[in-house]
XYZ file of N, CA and C in Angstrom:
270
model
N 0.849 -1.174 0.000
C 0.000 0.000 0.000
C 0.892 1.234 0.000
N 0.529 2.184 -0.824
C 1.289 3.422 -0.866
C 1.124 4.150 0.454
N 2.181 4.765 0.898
C 2.145 5.480 2.165
C 2.119 6.981 1.919
N 1.134 7.616 2.499
C 1.060 9.072 2.516
C 1.362 9.511 3.942
N 1.480 10.802 4.187
C 1.811 11.256 5.543
C 0.809 10.788 6.601
N -0.367 10.384 6.215
C -1.376 9.920 7.159
C -2.076 8.718 6.546
N -2.676 7.916 7.386
C -3.325 6.693 6.926
C -4.785 6.966 6.563
N -5.115 6.855 5.305
C -6.464 7.148 4.817
C -7.505 6.174 5.352
N -7.091 4.986 5.737
C -8.053 4.002 6.227
C -8.691 4.422 7.544
N -8.082 5.329 8.272
C -8.650 5.764 9.545
C -9.897 6.619 9.359
N -10.066 7.189 8.174
C -11.184 8.111 7.964
C -12.311 7.530 7.111
N -12.295 6.221 6.887
C -13.340 5.628 6.044
C -14.657 5.498 6.799
N -15.752 5.476 6.039
C -17.056 5.173 6.611
C -17.771 4.196 5.678
N -19.012 3.887 5.986
C -19.739 2.853 5.245
C -19.845 3.155 3.748
N -19.801 4.421 3.365
C -19.957 4.780 1.955
C -18.797 4.306 1.088
N -17.669 4.018 1.709
C -16.485 3.573 0.966
C -16.605 2.126 0.492
N -17.420 1.331 1.166
C -17.485 -0.103 0.855
C -17.854 -0.334 -0.605
N -18.952 0.255 -1.033
C -19.407 0.064 -2.416
C -18.361 0.556 -3.415
N -17.750 1.688 -3.126
C -16.757 2.256 -4.038
C -15.538 1.349 -4.175
N -15.062 0.794 -3.063
C -13.921 -0.126 -3.116
C -14.313 -1.392 -3.874
N -15.503 -1.883 -3.620
C -15.979 -3.071 -4.355
C -15.968 -2.807 -5.849
N -16.475 -1.648 -6.254
C -16.515 -1.307 -7.678
C -15.111 -1.149 -8.251
N -14.210 -0.529 -7.482
C -12.822 -0.360 -7.937
C -12.166 -1.705 -8.222
N -12.478 -2.690 -7.408
C -11.858 -4.013 -7.554
C -12.757 -4.993 -8.316
N -13.855 -4.474 -8.853
C -14.768 -5.282 -9.671
C -15.229 -6.546 -8.936
N -15.692 -6.369 -7.705
C -16.138 -7.484 -6.873
C -17.639 -7.397 -6.618
N -18.290 -8.543 -6.684
C -19.694 -8.624 -6.304
C -19.774 -8.668 -4.781
N -20.970 -8.531 -4.253
C -21.144 -8.652 -2.800
C -20.652 -10.012 -2.328
N -21.011 -11.044 -3.070
C -20.627 -12.418 -2.709
C -19.103 -12.573 -2.722
N -18.432 -12.004 -3.700
C -16.974 -12.086 -3.759
C -16.329 -11.268 -2.642
N -16.912 -10.108 -2.351
C -16.326 -9.217 -1.349
C -16.432 -9.798 0.055
N -17.426 -10.659 0.284
C -17.569 -11.238 1.615
C -16.348 -12.080 1.986
N -15.677 -12.649 0.996
C -14.460 -13.426 1.260
C -13.348 -12.529 1.805
N -13.273 -11.312 1.323
C -12.222 -10.392 1.751
C -12.546 -9.736 3.086
N -13.818 -9.484 3.316
C -14.219 -8.780 4.521
C -14.558 -9.743 5.664
N -14.869 -10.992 5.338
C -15.205 -11.961 6.379
C -16.557 -11.712 7.009
N -17.457 -11.119 6.233
C -18.808 -10.798 6.690
C -19.767 -11.244 5.593
N -20.914 -11.790 5.972
C -21.896 -12.254 5.003
C -22.285 -11.136 4.028
N -22.547 -11.516 2.776
C -22.858 -10.513 1.750
C -24.124 -9.717 2.065
N -25.071 -10.306 2.790
C -26.279 -9.549 3.146
C -25.943 -8.432 4.141
N -24.999 -8.693 5.031
C -24.556 -7.672 5.982
C -23.820 -6.558 5.235
N -22.984 -6.944 4.276
C -22.261 -5.937 3.489
C -23.249 -5.034 2.763
N -24.274 -5.620 2.174
C -25.302 -4.838 1.478
C -25.973 -3.858 2.439
N -26.321 -4.333 3.622
C -26.970 -3.464 4.605
C -26.018 -2.364 5.091
N -24.734 -2.684 5.210
C -23.748 -1.659 5.581
C -23.645 -0.600 4.491
N -23.550 -1.054 3.227
C -23.436 -0.121 2.107
C -24.605 0.846 2.037
N -25.770 0.367 2.404
C -26.977 1.184 2.323
C -27.274 1.947 3.614
N -26.378 1.849 4.591
C -26.552 2.580 5.840
C -27.674 2.046 6.703
N -28.063 0.790 6.489
C -29.169 0.209 7.255
C -28.731 -0.339 8.600
N -27.434 -0.625 8.737
C -26.891 -1.019 10.036
C -25.649 -0.184 10.314
N -25.339 -0.056 11.585
C -24.230 0.802 12.009
C -22.884 0.251 11.540
N -22.037 1.135 11.066
C -20.671 0.786 10.671
C -19.823 0.804 11.937
N -19.974 -0.243 12.745
C -19.334 -0.337 14.056
C -17.823 -0.516 13.909
N -17.088 -0.350 15.010
C -15.635 -0.562 14.961
C -15.255 -1.952 14.423
N -16.042 -2.974 14.724
C -15.772 -4.319 14.204
C -15.847 -4.329 12.679
N -16.917 -3.776 12.116
C -17.071 -3.742 10.661
C -16.004 -2.861 10.022
N -15.659 -1.767 10.692
C -14.624 -0.881 10.160
C -13.290 -1.623 10.084
N -12.943 -2.381 11.119
C -11.695 -3.155 11.107
C -11.708 -4.210 10.008
N -12.835 -4.863 9.841
C -12.933 -5.883 8.789
C -12.818 -5.253 7.401
N -13.404 -4.073 7.237
C -13.292 -3.376 5.963
C -11.848 -2.947 5.714
N -11.194 -2.438 6.753
C -9.801 -2.033 6.611
C -8.931 -3.225 6.219
N -9.193 -4.382 6.809
C -8.442 -5.586 6.459
C -8.715 -5.980 5.005
N -9.963 -5.870 4.568
C -10.294 -6.175 3.170
C -9.533 -5.234 2.232
N -9.439 -3.971 2.600
C -8.687 -3.005 1.786
C -7.219 -3.391 1.704
N -6.676 -3.833 2.812
C -5.275 -4.270 2.807
C -5.100 -5.488 1.902
N -6.014 -6.446 2.024
C -5.916 -7.669 1.224
C -6.082 -7.381 -0.267
N -6.905 -6.394 -0.574
C -7.134 -6.015 -1.973
C -6.120 -4.980 -2.463
N -5.212 -4.596 -1.584
C -4.161 -3.619 -1.900
C -4.724 -2.290 -2.413
N -5.709 -1.788 -1.700
C -6.286 -0.482 -2.028
C -5.323 0.577 -1.507
N -4.860 1.432 -2.392
C -3.864 2.437 -2.008
C -4.512 3.646 -1.344
N -3.687 4.398 -0.633
C -4.162 5.643 -0.027
C -4.646 6.613 -1.099
N -3.996 6.610 -2.239
C -4.406 7.501 -3.333
C -5.819 7.142 -3.801
N -6.113 5.845 -3.892
C -7.462 5.425 -4.270
C -8.484 5.867 -3.231
N -8.131 5.762 -1.956
C -9.042 6.180 -0.895
C -9.274 7.685 -0.915
N -8.233 8.452 -1.222
C -8.392 9.907 -1.356
C -9.331 10.213 -2.518
N -9.177 9.486 -3.621
C -10.054 9.684 -4.784
C -11.499 9.365 -4.438
N -11.710 8.300 -3.668
C -13.067 7.942 -3.245
C -13.643 9.053 -2.378
N -12.839 9.592 -1.455
C -13.329 10.669 -0.607
C -13.763 11.861 -1.443
N -12.935 12.230 -2.430
C -13.280 13.363 -3.316
C -14.587 13.087 -4.054
N -14.729 11.859 -4.557
C -15.953 11.473 -5.265
C -17.172 11.593 -4.360
N -17.057 11.096 -3.139
C -18.174 11.167 -2.193
C -18.500 12.609 -1.821
N -17.470 13.449 -1.688
C -17.699 14.870 -1.394
C -18.435 15.550 -2.530
N -18.030 15.262 -3.766
C -18.699 15.866 -4.923
C -20.153 15.401 -5.015
N -20.383 14.120 -4.787
C -21.760 13.606 -4.810
C -22.613 14.299 -3.762
N -22.048 14.479 -2.576
C -22.773 15.128 -1.488
C -23.098 16.575 -1.843
N -22.145 17.295 -2.406
C -22.362 18.685 -2.782
C -23.448 18.817 -3.845
N -23.549 17.819 -4.705
C -24.543 17.860 -5.782
C -25.869 17.236 -5.378
N -25.944 16.762 -4.146
C -27.194 16.211 -3.649
C -27.437 14.762 -4.021
N -26.408 14.063 -4.483
C -26.550 12.653 -4.823
C -26.322 11.812 -3.575
N -26.886 10.640 -3.592
C -26.734 9.729 -2.465
C -25.418 9.020 -2.519
């Protein structure tokens, strides 16, 4: 993983899950192998239907490490989510 002055994984929230899945071209079923959580739970996390607790956050961070998601990719996702929010998109 590329190293920036700070660790981008510390600032992730549930909205990053879907974006990382799309970046790595993974279905919910495939992503459950990386996150160690049932695909139905991942779907509910992505949609904000259940709390993104510290346990789920750690599992997501581990999935990012296993998928070699770089800090630059996480920064890009943050920018994308900020732009969507500013434009009123979900």
